[in-house]
Amino acid sequence: MLELAILGLLHESPMHGYELRKQLATKLGAIRAAISYGSLYPTLRRLQSAGWITDAPDAAEATPPAEIPPLTSRRGRVVYAITAEGKERFGELLAQTGPETFDDPGFGIHFAFFARTDSDTRLRILEGRRRRIEERREGLRDVLARAAERLDAYTLELQRHGLDACEREVRWLEELIANERSGRPPATETTPRPPTDRSGRDE
Amino acid sequence: MLELAILGLLHESPMHGYELRKQLATKLGAIRAAISYGSLYPTLRRLQSAGWITDAPDAAEATPPAEIPPLTSRRGRVVYAITAEGKERFGELLAQTGPETFDDPGFGIHFAFFARTDSDTRLRILEGRRRRIEERREGLRDVLARAAERLDAYTLELQRHGLDACEREVRWLEELIANERSGRPPATETTPRPPTDRSGRDE
DNA sequence: TTCGTCATGTAATGGGTTACATGATTAC
DNA sequence: GTAATCATGTAACCCATTACATGACGAA
C-alpha cells in the first residue's frame, strides 16, 4: 500500500514526489518494482487533502542546513512533510493487518517499517505471516501428494519450487520471531542503533 | 492473467466456472491465491463473446461417457469448451512475454502451461525471466553495498532475504535452462510422458 | 543546442477484489 | 428442515498502470 509507504518515508524526512519515488524504490526494492508517477502524485494529493501530509511551499527550512548540498530550489518542487495526524494514521496502518494472502505485498511493506513498530505488533505480524505461509505450504504439499499424477511435469516443478520457497520463508520467520522474543534486533547490526530520530519518536 | 489460465485449463477439458476456479487454485496454487468469481464469470463472458470459448448448453456430451460419475446435470451449470480460435489465441498468449517485472505473476502462469509450448519458447521465457531476476539481484546487491548505512536493520534484513530469494531463483532457472537445452523434461518424472492428450496436440 | 535527468501532473484503462444476491442439491 | 457445498452472477470499488503532456536545469 502506497499510503503506508509514503507516510513512512515522510516520517523520516520531508521530501518531494520525485525523490520519494526513488527512496521507495530502494526501501521496497525487495518487494516490488518502482511505483509509477501516475499513482504517486494523485496519492500525494489525497494524503494532503486528508491532512496527513502538508505541502511546504519550498525546501530551505525543510532539511537540516548541513549535509545536503545547496538544494537549489528548482521549478515547482513541492516538498511534502508528514503532519501529527499523519503520524497517527501511519501508526494505525502499521499496526493493522488486512486479510493478506501469501502473495500480498502488505507484509513486506509492514516489515520494511518495523523499526517504527513496537515488539508486540512485530510479533503479531510475523506470526500472522507465518501462519499464512504455513497454510500455503500445506496446500502445496497436499497437491504434490494427492494430485501429482494429474499435473504435468512443469506444473509440478512450479509447485515444488513454491513449496521450497514456503519452507525457507517459514524458517526465516521462525528466526525473526525467536530474535524478537529474545529482544534482540534482527541481525548483523554493527551500530548500537540509538534513536537518532529527531524529535518525539512516536506521535 | 486470467485469460491465459482459463484458456489453458479449458484446453485440457471442458468445464464449468466453479470447477474452473478449483482447478485454477491447484494449478496456480504456487503463484497466487484463488481468483474470485467476480473476476471469473465476467471474464468467461468476455472470452465467449470473443469466440475463444463456447457455451455448451449442458454437460453430457462434453465429457467422455466413462470415468466421471453420473454428472447429474444440475441447475444452470454452464459448461465451457475452448474453440479452435481459442486454441490459437492461447498459443499467442503463451508465446508472448509482456514487460514483466520480477513481481509479475505472468512468468508463473506461463511456466504452468509450459507443457503446451515448444522448447524454443520455453527457453526464451526462462532466459528472459533470468535476466530480470539477475537485474533485481544486482539492484539489491547495490543497495546492500552502498546504501546499507542509511537503512535500518529490518529494511536491510528484508533486502537480504530478497537477495537470497533472487539467488535461489537464478540457480533454479539455470537448472531448468540446462535441462531444456539438453532436451530433458524438467525433473523427477517417472512416467515417460507420452502425449496422452486427446486429439491434435497443437491447434 | 541538444541530451539526460529532474520534476510534476492528467486521462484513460486495466485487472482485479469485496460484498451482495440468488438458488439448487446433498448429507445429516 | 437445516446446514454445507455447489453454482452463477452483478455492482461498486480499488489500487494501480500506461501513455501522454509539460517544462526546468545542467552538462557536453
Short mmCIF file of C-alpha atoms (C1' of nucleotides) in Angstrom, two decimals:
data_model
loop_
_atom_site.label_atom_id
_atom_site.label_comp_id
_atom_site.label_asym_id
_atom_site.label_seq_id
_atom_site.Cartn_x
_atom_site.Cartn_y
_atom_site.Cartn_z
CA MET A 1 0.00 0.00 0.00
CA LEU A 2 1.34 3.31 -1.19
CA GLU A 3 -0.21 5.30 1.60
CA LEU A 4 1.71 3.47 4.30
CA ALA A 5 4.95 3.68 2.37
CA ILE A 6 4.67 7.40 1.71
CA LEU A 7 3.80 8.23 5.28
CA GLY A 8 6.64 6.04 6.45
CA LEU A 9 9.22 7.75 4.30
CA LEU A 10 7.98 11.24 5.06
CA HIS A 11 8.14 10.27 8.71
CA GLU A 12 11.89 10.09 8.28
CA SER A 13 12.24 13.38 6.49
CA PRO A 14 10.33 15.78 4.20
CA MET A 15 10.67 15.11 0.53
CA HIS A 16 9.23 15.91 -2.86
CA GLY A 17 7.49 13.38 -5.04
CA TYR A 18 10.29 12.50 -7.37
CA GLU A 19 12.68 11.87 -4.51
CA LEU A 20 10.00 9.88 -2.74
CA ARG A 21 9.77 7.54 -5.66
CA LYS A 22 13.49 6.92 -5.65
CA GLN A 23 13.61 6.27 -1.93
CA LEU A 24 10.63 3.99 -2.26
CA ALA A 25 12.46 2.06 -4.92
CA THR A 26 15.40 1.37 -2.66
CA LYS A 27 13.39 0.85 0.51
CA LEU A 28 10.95 -1.52 -1.11
CA GLY A 29 13.28 -2.85 -3.77
CA ALA A 30 12.96 -6.33 -2.34
CA ILE A 31 9.19 -6.27 -2.55
CA ARG A 32 8.08 -4.64 -5.72
CA ALA A 33 9.15 -2.58 -8.68
CA ALA A 34 9.12 1.20 -8.51
CA ILE A 35 5.72 2.79 -8.41
CA SER A 36 4.56 4.99 -11.22
CA TYR A 37 4.04 8.70 -11.07
CA GLY A 38 0.50 8.21 -12.22
CA SER A 39 -0.05 6.56 -8.91
CA LEU A 40 2.25 8.60 -6.72
CA TYR A 41 1.07 12.13 -7.38
CA PRO A 42 -2.66 11.50 -7.05
CA THR A 43 -1.95 9.69 -3.80
CA LEU A 44 0.05 12.62 -2.51
CA ARG A 45 -2.93 14.83 -3.30
CA ARG A 46 -5.23 12.52 -1.45
CA LEU A 47 -2.99 12.36 1.61
CA GLN A 48 -2.69 16.09 1.57
CA SER A 49 -6.41 16.78 1.41
CA ALA A 50 -6.89 14.22 4.18
CA GLY A 51 -4.48 16.24 6.28
CA TRP A 52 -1.87 13.53 6.75
CA ILE A 53 0.80 15.49 4.93
CA THR A 54 1.40 19.17 4.22
CA ASP A 55 2.61 20.89 1.12
CA ALA A 56 5.54 23.01 2.28
CA PRO A 57 5.83 25.84 -0.32
CA ASP A 58 9.55 25.19 -0.88
CA ALA A 59 12.55 23.46 0.66
CA ALA A 60 15.09 25.56 2.64
CA GLU A 61 13.75 25.05 6.15
CA ALA A 62 12.62 21.52 5.47
CA THR A 63 16.05 19.92 5.65
CA PRO A 64 18.68 20.50 8.31
CA PRO A 65 21.01 23.12 6.80
CA ALA A 66 24.05 20.84 6.75
CA GLU A 67 24.93 17.66 4.87
CA ILE A 68 22.83 18.06 1.78
CA PRO A 69 24.38 20.18 -1.00
CA PRO A 70 22.78 23.59 -1.76
CA LEU A 71 19.44 22.14 -2.81
CA THR A 72 18.74 24.85 -5.36
CA SER A 73 15.02 25.29 -5.32
CA ARG A 74 14.07 24.33 -8.83
CA ARG A 75 10.76 24.62 -10.54
CA GLY A 76 7.63 23.61 -8.71
CA ARG A 77 9.28 21.02 -6.46
CA VAL A 78 6.55 20.51 -3.94
CA VAL A 79 8.12 19.33 -0.71
CA TYR A 80 5.80 17.30 1.47
CA ALA A 81 6.08 16.74 5.19
CA ILE A 82 4.11 14.47 7.46
CA THR A 83 1.75 16.05 9.98
CA ALA A 84 0.92 14.95 13.51
CA GLU A 85 -2.32 13.41 12.21
CA GLY A 86 -0.27 11.73 9.53
CA LYS A 87 1.95 10.12 12.13
CA GLU A 88 -1.12 8.88 13.92
CA ARG A 89 -2.51 7.50 10.71
CA PHE A 90 0.82 5.87 9.96
CA GLY A 91 0.74 4.15 13.32
CA GLU A 92 -2.73 2.77 12.64
CA LEU A 93 -1.82 1.48 9.21
CA LEU A 94 1.36 -0.02 10.51
CA ALA A 95 -0.40 -1.95 13.25
CA GLN A 96 -3.33 -3.23 11.25
CA THR A 97 -3.11 -6.39 9.18
CA GLY A 98 -5.62 -6.88 6.43
CA PRO A 99 -6.79 -10.20 5.01
CA GLU A 100 -3.37 -10.64 3.48
CA THR A 101 -2.78 -13.65 1.32
CA PHE A 102 0.65 -15.08 0.76
CA ASP A 103 1.13 -13.13 -2.44
CA ASP A 104 0.09 -9.90 -0.79
CA PRO A 105 2.85 -7.31 -0.69
CA GLY A 106 1.32 -5.95 2.52
CA PHE A 107 3.56 -7.97 4.74
CA GLY A 108 6.73 -6.77 3.08
CA ILE A 109 5.73 -3.15 3.41
CA HIS A 110 4.87 -3.59 7.05
CA PHE A 111 8.15 -5.33 7.60
CA ALA A 112 10.09 -2.54 5.94
CA PHE A 113 8.78 -0.18 8.59
CA PHE A 114 9.23 -2.48 11.54
CA ALA A 115 11.75 -0.08 13.03
CA ARG A 116 8.81 2.17 13.87
CA THR A 117 6.65 -0.51 15.44
CA ASP A 118 6.67 -1.95 18.91
CA SER A 119 7.78 -5.50 19.52
CA ASP A 120 4.26 -6.78 20.20
CA THR A 121 2.99 -5.62 16.86
CA ARG A 122 6.03 -7.04 15.15
CA LEU A 123 5.44 -10.40 16.74
CA ARG A 124 1.77 -10.39 15.83
CA ILE A 125 2.52 -9.59 12.22
CA LEU A 126 5.36 -12.09 11.93
CA GLU A 127 3.24 -14.85 13.42
CA GLY A 128 0.31 -13.98 11.19
CA ARG A 129 2.56 -14.16 8.19
CA ARG A 130 3.99 -17.46 9.34
CA ARG A 131 0.52 -18.93 9.70
CA ARG A 132 -0.46 -17.92 6.19
CA ILE A 133 2.72 -19.25 4.68
CA GLU A 134 2.30 -22.49 6.58
CA GLU A 135 -1.21 -22.83 5.21
CA ARG A 136 0.04 -22.33 1.72
CA ARG A 137 2.82 -24.79 2.35
CA GLU A 138 0.30 -27.40 3.45
CA GLY A 139 -1.80 -26.72 0.41
CA LEU A 140 1.16 -27.26 -1.87
CA ARG A 141 2.17 -30.42 -0.05
CA ASP A 142 -1.35 -31.72 -0.45
CA VAL A 143 -1.34 -31.08 -4.16
CA LEU A 144 2.06 -32.70 -4.57
CA ALA A 145 0.96 -35.71 -2.55
CA ARG A 146 -2.52 -36.18 -3.93
CA ALA A 147 -2.93 -34.54 -7.31
CA ALA A 148 0.57 -35.08 -8.64
CA GLU A 149 -0.39 -37.61 -11.28
CA ARG A 150 -2.94 -35.27 -12.78
CA LEU A 151 -0.43 -32.49 -13.35
CA ASP A 152 2.30 -32.23 -15.93
CA ALA A 153 5.99 -32.09 -15.07
CA TYR A 154 6.29 -28.31 -15.40
CA THR A 155 3.34 -27.59 -13.19
CA LEU A 156 4.77 -29.97 -10.62
CA GLU A 157 8.13 -28.28 -10.82
CA LEU A 158 6.43 -24.97 -10.14
CA GLN A 159 4.72 -26.39 -7.09
CA ARG A 160 7.97 -27.80 -5.81
CA HIS A 161 9.70 -24.51 -6.23
CA GLY A 162 6.83 -22.78 -4.49
CA LEU A 163 6.92 -25.28 -1.66
CA ASP A 164 10.61 -24.78 -1.27
CA ALA A 165 10.14 -21.03 -1.08
CA CYS A 166 7.47 -21.52 1.58
CA GLU A 167 9.70 -23.72 3.69
CA ARG A 168 12.53 -21.23 3.52
CA GLU A 169 10.28 -18.36 4.40
CA VAL A 170 8.87 -20.19 7.39
CA ARG A 171 12.39 -20.84 8.64
CA TRP A 172 13.26 -17.20 8.11
CA LEU A 173 10.18 -16.13 10.03
CA GLU A 174 10.96 -18.55 12.85
CA GLU A 175 14.34 -16.97 13.23
CA LEU A 176 12.93 -13.48 13.23
CA ILE A 177 10.29 -14.46 15.76
CA ALA A 178 12.87 -16.04 18.03
CA ASN A 179 15.02 -12.93 17.77
CA GLU A 180 12.05 -10.75 18.51
CA ARG A 181 11.14 -12.79 21.58
CA SER A 182 14.64 -12.53 22.98
CA GLY A 183 14.59 -8.79 22.44
CA ARG A 184 17.48 -8.73 20.01
CA PRO A 185 17.41 -6.56 16.93
CA PRO A 186 17.05 -8.56 13.69
CA ALA A 187 20.57 -9.37 12.59
CA THR A 188 24.10 -8.23 11.77
CA GLU A 189 23.75 -4.80 13.25
CA THR A 190 27.05 -3.12 13.97
CA THR A 191 25.90 0.27 15.28
CA PRO A 192 24.02 0.06 18.59
CA ARG A 193 21.07 1.85 16.99
CA PRO A 194 20.40 4.77 19.31
CA PRO A 195 17.13 6.53 18.43
CA THR A 196 18.77 9.04 16.09
CA ASP A 197 15.24 10.13 15.25
CA ARG A 198 14.85 13.86 15.62
CA SER A 199 12.04 14.91 17.99
CA GLY A 200 9.41 12.64 19.57
CA ARG A 201 9.72 9.07 18.32
CA ASP A 202 6.05 8.26 18.37
CA GLU A 203 3.34 10.77 17.59
CA MET B 1 -3.58 -13.23 -16.47
CA LEU B 2 -6.89 -14.93 -16.13
CA GLU B 3 -7.48 -15.23 -19.83
CA LEU B 4 -4.42 -17.38 -20.41
CA ALA B 5 -5.18 -19.56 -17.42
CA ILE B 6 -8.78 -20.17 -18.41
CA LEU B 7 -7.92 -21.00 -22.00
CA GLY B 8 -5.18 -23.29 -20.77
CA LEU B 9 -7.43 -25.25 -18.49
CA LEU B 10 -10.24 -25.48 -20.99
CA HIS B 11 -7.67 -26.70 -23.47
CA GLU B 12 -7.34 -29.78 -21.29
CA SER B 13 -11.05 -30.41 -20.93
CA PRO B 14 -14.40 -28.60 -20.91
CA MET B 15 -15.52 -27.33 -17.55
CA HIS B 16 -17.96 -25.03 -15.83
CA GLY B 17 -16.91 -21.92 -13.94
CA TYR B 18 -16.97 -23.26 -10.43
CA GLU B 19 -14.83 -26.21 -11.35
CA LEU B 20 -12.53 -23.93 -13.29
CA ARG B 21 -11.88 -21.91 -10.17
CA LYS B 22 -10.95 -25.02 -8.22
CA GLN B 23 -8.62 -26.31 -10.89
CA LEU B 24 -7.09 -22.90 -11.18
CA ALA B 25 -6.44 -22.92 -7.45
CA THR B 26 -4.49 -26.16 -7.64
CA LYS B 27 -2.75 -25.41 -10.91
CA LEU B 28 -1.67 -21.94 -9.88
CA GLY B 29 -1.52 -22.60 -6.16
CA ALA B 30 2.18 -21.84 -6.15
CA ILE B 31 1.67 -18.46 -7.78
CA ARG B 32 -1.34 -16.78 -6.37
CA ALA B 33 -4.45 -17.22 -4.27
CA ALA B 34 -7.69 -18.39 -5.83
CA ILE B 35 -9.37 -15.92 -8.12
CA SER B 36 -12.74 -14.51 -7.24
CA TYR B 37 -15.99 -15.24 -9.01
CA GLY B 38 -16.44 -11.56 -9.52
CA SER B 39 -13.48 -11.81 -11.81
CA LEU B 40 -14.01 -15.24 -13.26
CA TYR B 41 -17.54 -15.03 -14.62
CA PRO B 42 -17.20 -11.69 -16.40
CA THR B 43 -14.02 -12.99 -17.98
CA LEU B 44 -15.81 -16.11 -19.19
CA ARG B 45 -18.38 -13.85 -20.79
CA ARG B 46 -15.71 -11.85 -22.47
CA LEU B 47 -13.92 -14.91 -23.79
CA GLN B 48 -17.20 -16.28 -25.05
CA SER B 49 -18.22 -13.17 -26.92
CA ALA B 50 -14.72 -13.02 -28.39
CA GLY B 51 -15.28 -16.52 -29.70
CA TRP B 52 -12.44 -18.18 -27.82
CA ILE B 53 -14.74 -20.43 -25.85
CA THR B 54 -18.23 -21.79 -26.38
CA ASP B 55 -21.07 -22.18 -24.01
CA ALA B 56 -22.13 -25.83 -24.32
CA PRO B 57 -25.80 -25.89 -23.22
CA ASP B 58 -25.21 -28.72 -20.76
CA ALA B 59 -22.74 -31.40 -19.88
CA ALA B 60 -23.46 -34.99 -21.12
CA GLU B 61 -21.56 -34.95 -24.38
CA ALA B 62 -18.86 -32.69 -23.06
CA THR B 63 -17.09 -35.37 -21.07
CA PRO B 64 -16.18 -38.85 -22.28
CA PRO B 65 -19.02 -41.11 -21.03
CA ALA B 66 -16.76 -43.14 -18.76
CA GLU B 67 -14.71 -42.36 -15.68
CA ILE B 68 -16.65 -39.48 -14.22
CA PRO B 69 -19.66 -40.44 -12.07
CA PRO B 70 -23.14 -39.70 -13.49
CA LEU B 71 -22.62 -35.96 -13.56
CA THR B 72 -26.24 -35.19 -12.90
CA SER B 73 -26.91 -32.03 -14.80
CA ARG B 74 -27.72 -29.58 -12.08
CA ARG B 75 -29.09 -26.13 -12.33
CA GLY B 76 -27.59 -23.73 -14.84
CA ARG B 77 -24.12 -25.25 -14.86
CA VAL B 78 -22.74 -23.66 -17.96
CA VAL B 79 -20.05 -25.89 -19.37
CA TYR B 80 -17.46 -24.07 -21.42
CA ALA B 81 -15.19 -25.53 -24.05
CA ILE B 82 -12.33 -23.98 -25.94
CA THR B 83 -12.76 -23.33 -29.66
CA ALA B 84 -10.23 -23.60 -32.47
CA GLU B 85 -9.81 -19.82 -32.36
CA GLY B 86 -9.39 -20.08 -28.62
CA LYS B 87 -6.54 -22.53 -29.06
CA GLU B 88 -4.90 -20.14 -31.45
CA ARG B 89 -5.33 -17.29 -29.04
CA PHE B 90 -3.94 -19.45 -26.26
CA GLY B 91 -0.86 -20.12 -28.33
CA GLU B 92 -0.31 -16.42 -28.90
CA LEU B 93 -0.71 -15.53 -25.25
CA LEU B 94 1.54 -18.36 -24.22
CA ALA B 95 4.35 -17.27 -26.52
CA GLN B 96 4.25 -13.56 -25.82
CA THR B 97 6.06 -12.04 -22.88
CA GLY B 98 4.95 -8.67 -21.70
CA PRO B 99 7.08 -6.14 -19.84
CA GLU B 100 7.09 -8.44 -16.83
CA THR B 101 8.78 -7.22 -13.72
CA PHE B 102 10.12 -9.60 -11.10
CA ASP B 103 6.95 -9.40 -9.07
CA ASP B 104 4.80 -10.06 -12.10
CA PRO B 105 2.82 -13.29 -11.87
CA GLY B 106 2.97 -13.56 -15.64
CA PHE B 107 6.03 -15.75 -15.61
CA GLY B 108 4.50 -18.27 -13.25
CA ILE B 109 1.38 -18.59 -15.34
CA HIS B 110 3.39 -19.07 -18.48
CA PHE B 111 5.50 -21.64 -16.74
CA ALA B 112 2.45 -23.54 -15.53
CA PHE B 113 1.50 -24.10 -19.16
CA PHE B 114 4.95 -24.92 -20.46
CA ALA B 115 3.80 -28.40 -21.35
CA ARG B 116 1.94 -26.81 -24.26
CA THR B 117 4.82 -24.72 -25.54
CA ASP B 118 7.73 -25.59 -27.75
CA SER B 119 11.23 -25.74 -26.39
CA ASP B 120 12.33 -22.52 -28.08
CA THR B 121 9.60 -20.51 -26.44
CA ARG B 122 10.35 -22.11 -23.12
CA LEU B 123 14.00 -21.18 -23.40
CA ARG B 124 13.18 -17.64 -24.40
CA ILE B 125 10.86 -17.16 -21.45
CA LEU B 126 13.21 -18.80 -18.97
CA GLU B 127 16.10 -16.66 -20.12
CA GLY B 128 14.01 -13.53 -20.03
CA ARG B 129 12.98 -14.31 -16.52
CA ARG B 130 16.56 -15.00 -15.52
CA ARG B 131 17.69 -11.68 -16.89
CA ARG B 132 15.05 -9.81 -14.94
CA ILE B 133 15.83 -11.62 -11.72
CA GLU B 134 19.52 -11.01 -12.22
CA GLU B 135 18.83 -7.32 -12.65
CA ARG B 136 16.88 -7.23 -9.46
CA ARG B 137 19.62 -9.18 -7.73
CA GLU B 138 22.18 -6.61 -8.82
CA GLY B 139 19.93 -3.82 -7.62
CA LEU B 140 19.64 -5.41 -4.21
CA ARG B 141 23.37 -6.03 -4.00
CA ASP B 142 23.97 -2.41 -4.84
CA VAL B 143 21.68 -1.22 -2.11
CA LEU B 144 23.24 -3.57 0.41
CA ALA B 145 26.71 -2.46 -0.58
CA ARG B 146 26.15 1.25 -0.95
CA ALA B 147 23.07 2.38 0.93
CA ALA B 148 23.27 -0.02 3.86
CA GLU B 149 24.17 2.59 6.46
CA ARG B 150 21.15 4.68 5.58
CA LEU B 151 18.68 1.86 6.17
CA ASP B 152 17.51 0.35 9.42
CA ALA B 153 18.15 -3.25 10.41
CA TYR B 154 14.71 -4.52 9.41
CA THR B 155 14.82 -2.99 5.99
CA LEU B 156 18.25 -4.48 5.49
CA GLU B 157 17.02 -7.86 6.61
CA LEU B 158 14.26 -7.62 4.03
CA GLN B 159 16.77 -6.83 1.32
CA ARG B 160 18.94 -9.75 2.35
CA HIS B 161 16.01 -12.09 2.25
CA GLY B 162 15.04 -10.74 -1.13
CA LEU B 163 18.56 -11.12 -2.41
CA ASP B 164 18.66 -14.68 -1.18
CA ALA B 165 15.40 -15.45 -2.96
CA CYS B 166 16.82 -13.96 -6.16
CA GLU B 167 19.97 -16.03 -5.97
CA ARG B 168 17.98 -19.20 -5.44
CA GLU B 169 15.65 -18.42 -8.29
CA VAL B 170 18.53 -17.75 -10.63
CA ARG B 171 20.04 -21.12 -9.75
CA TRP B 172 16.68 -22.77 -10.28
CA LEU B 173 16.33 -21.11 -13.66
CA GLU B 174 19.86 -22.13 -14.64
CA GLU B 175 18.98 -25.73 -13.95
CA LEU B 176 15.77 -25.52 -15.93
CA ILE B 177 17.56 -23.86 -18.81
CA ALA B 178 20.26 -26.51 -18.82
CA ASN B 179 17.63 -29.22 -18.78
CA GLU B 180 15.78 -27.54 -21.58
CA ARG B 181 18.92 -27.29 -23.69
CA SER B 182 19.69 -30.95 -23.27
CA GLY B 183 16.15 -31.85 -24.25
CA ARG B 184 15.22 -33.49 -20.99
CA PRO B 185 11.86 -32.91 -19.36
CA PRO B 186 12.07 -30.77 -16.21
CA ALA B 187 12.66 -33.16 -13.37
CA THR B 188 11.68 -36.26 -11.40
CA GLU B 189 9.34 -37.62 -13.99
CA THR B 190 8.59 -41.30 -13.62
CA THR B 191 6.17 -41.84 -16.48
CA PRO B 192 7.76 -41.39 -19.93
CA ARG B 193 5.13 -38.75 -20.70
CA PRO B 194 3.63 -39.90 -23.99
CA PRO B 195 1.28 -37.26 -25.39
CA THR B 196 -1.83 -38.59 -23.66
CA ASP B 197 -3.53 -35.51 -24.96
CA ARG B 198 -6.74 -36.44 -26.74
CA SER B 199 -6.85 -35.25 -30.37
CA GLY B 200 -4.39 -32.87 -32.09
CA ARG B 201 -1.79 -31.55 -29.65
CA ASP B 202 -1.50 -28.18 -31.21
CA GLU B 203 -4.47 -26.45 -32.77
"C1'" DT C 1 21.72 23.11 -28.90
"C1'" DT C 2 20.67 19.02 -27.64
"C1'" DC C 3 20.56 15.30 -24.43
"C1'" DG C 4 19.78 13.36 -19.96
"C1'" DT C 5 17.62 13.66 -15.74
"C1'" DC C 6 14.93 16.22 -12.66
"C1'" DA C 7 10.16 17.25 -11.76
"C1'" DT C 8 5.00 17.33 -11.86
"C1'" DG C 9 0.98 16.14 -13.37
"C1'" DT C 10 -3.73 14.18 -16.07
"C1'" DA C 11 -6.89 10.76 -18.59
"C1'" DA C 12 -7.95 6.51 -19.87
"C1'" DT C 13 -7.75 1.98 -18.79
"C1'" DG C 14 -6.91 -2.48 -16.58
"C1'" DG C 15 -7.47 -6.23 -13.94
"C1'" DG C 16 -8.70 -7.45 -10.48
"C1'" DT C 17 -11.50 -7.51 -5.34
"C1'" DT C 18 -15.44 -7.37 -1.91
"C1'" DA C 19 -19.94 -7.53 -0.87
"C1'" DC C 20 -24.15 -8.71 -2.25
"C1'" DA C 21 -27.96 -11.59 -4.24
"C1'" DT C 22 -29.87 -15.92 -5.67
"C1'" DG C 23 -30.90 -20.54 -5.81
"C1'" DA C 24 -30.17 -25.81 -6.47
"C1'" DT C 25 -28.51 -30.12 -4.39
"C1'" DT C 26 -26.73 -33.20 -0.95
"C1'" DA C 27 -25.94 -35.08 3.61
"C1'" DC C 28 -27.31 -35.22 8.22
"C1'" DG D 1 -35.53 -28.93 8.00
"C1'" DT D 2 -31.26 -27.12 8.00
"C1'" DA D 3 -26.54 -26.66 7.08
"C1'" DA D 4 -22.79 -27.19 3.80
"C1'" DT D 5 -21.41 -27.07 -0.63
"C1'" DC D 6 -22.25 -26.42 -5.38
"C1'" DA D 7 -23.16 -22.91 -8.77
"C1'" DT D 8 -23.84 -18.39 -11.10
"C1'" DG D 9 -23.90 -13.90 -11.32
"C1'" DT D 10 -23.89 -8.25 -10.59
"C1'" DA D 11 -22.39 -3.57 -8.86
"C1'" DA D 12 -19.40 -0.84 -6.68
"C1'" DC D 13 -14.98 -0.05 -5.80
"C1'" DC D 14 -9.72 -0.11 -5.52
"C1'" DC D 15 -5.29 0.46 -6.50
"C1'" DA D 16 -2.64 0.64 -9.54
"C1'" DT D 17 -0.67 1.11 -14.65
"C1'" DT D 18 0.36 3.14 -19.33
"C1'" DA D 19 0.52 6.82 -22.26
"C1'" DC D 20 0.58 11.36 -22.67
"C1'" DA D 21 1.79 16.34 -21.80
"C1'" DT D 22 4.75 19.83 -19.97
"C1'" DG D 23 8.68 22.06 -18.66
"C1'" DA D 24 13.13 23.46 -15.99
"C1'" DC D 25 18.08 22.68 -15.42
"C1'" DG D 26 22.89 21.16 -16.14
"C1'" DA D 27 26.42 19.34 -18.88
"C1'" DA D 28 28.54 18.07 -23.36
#
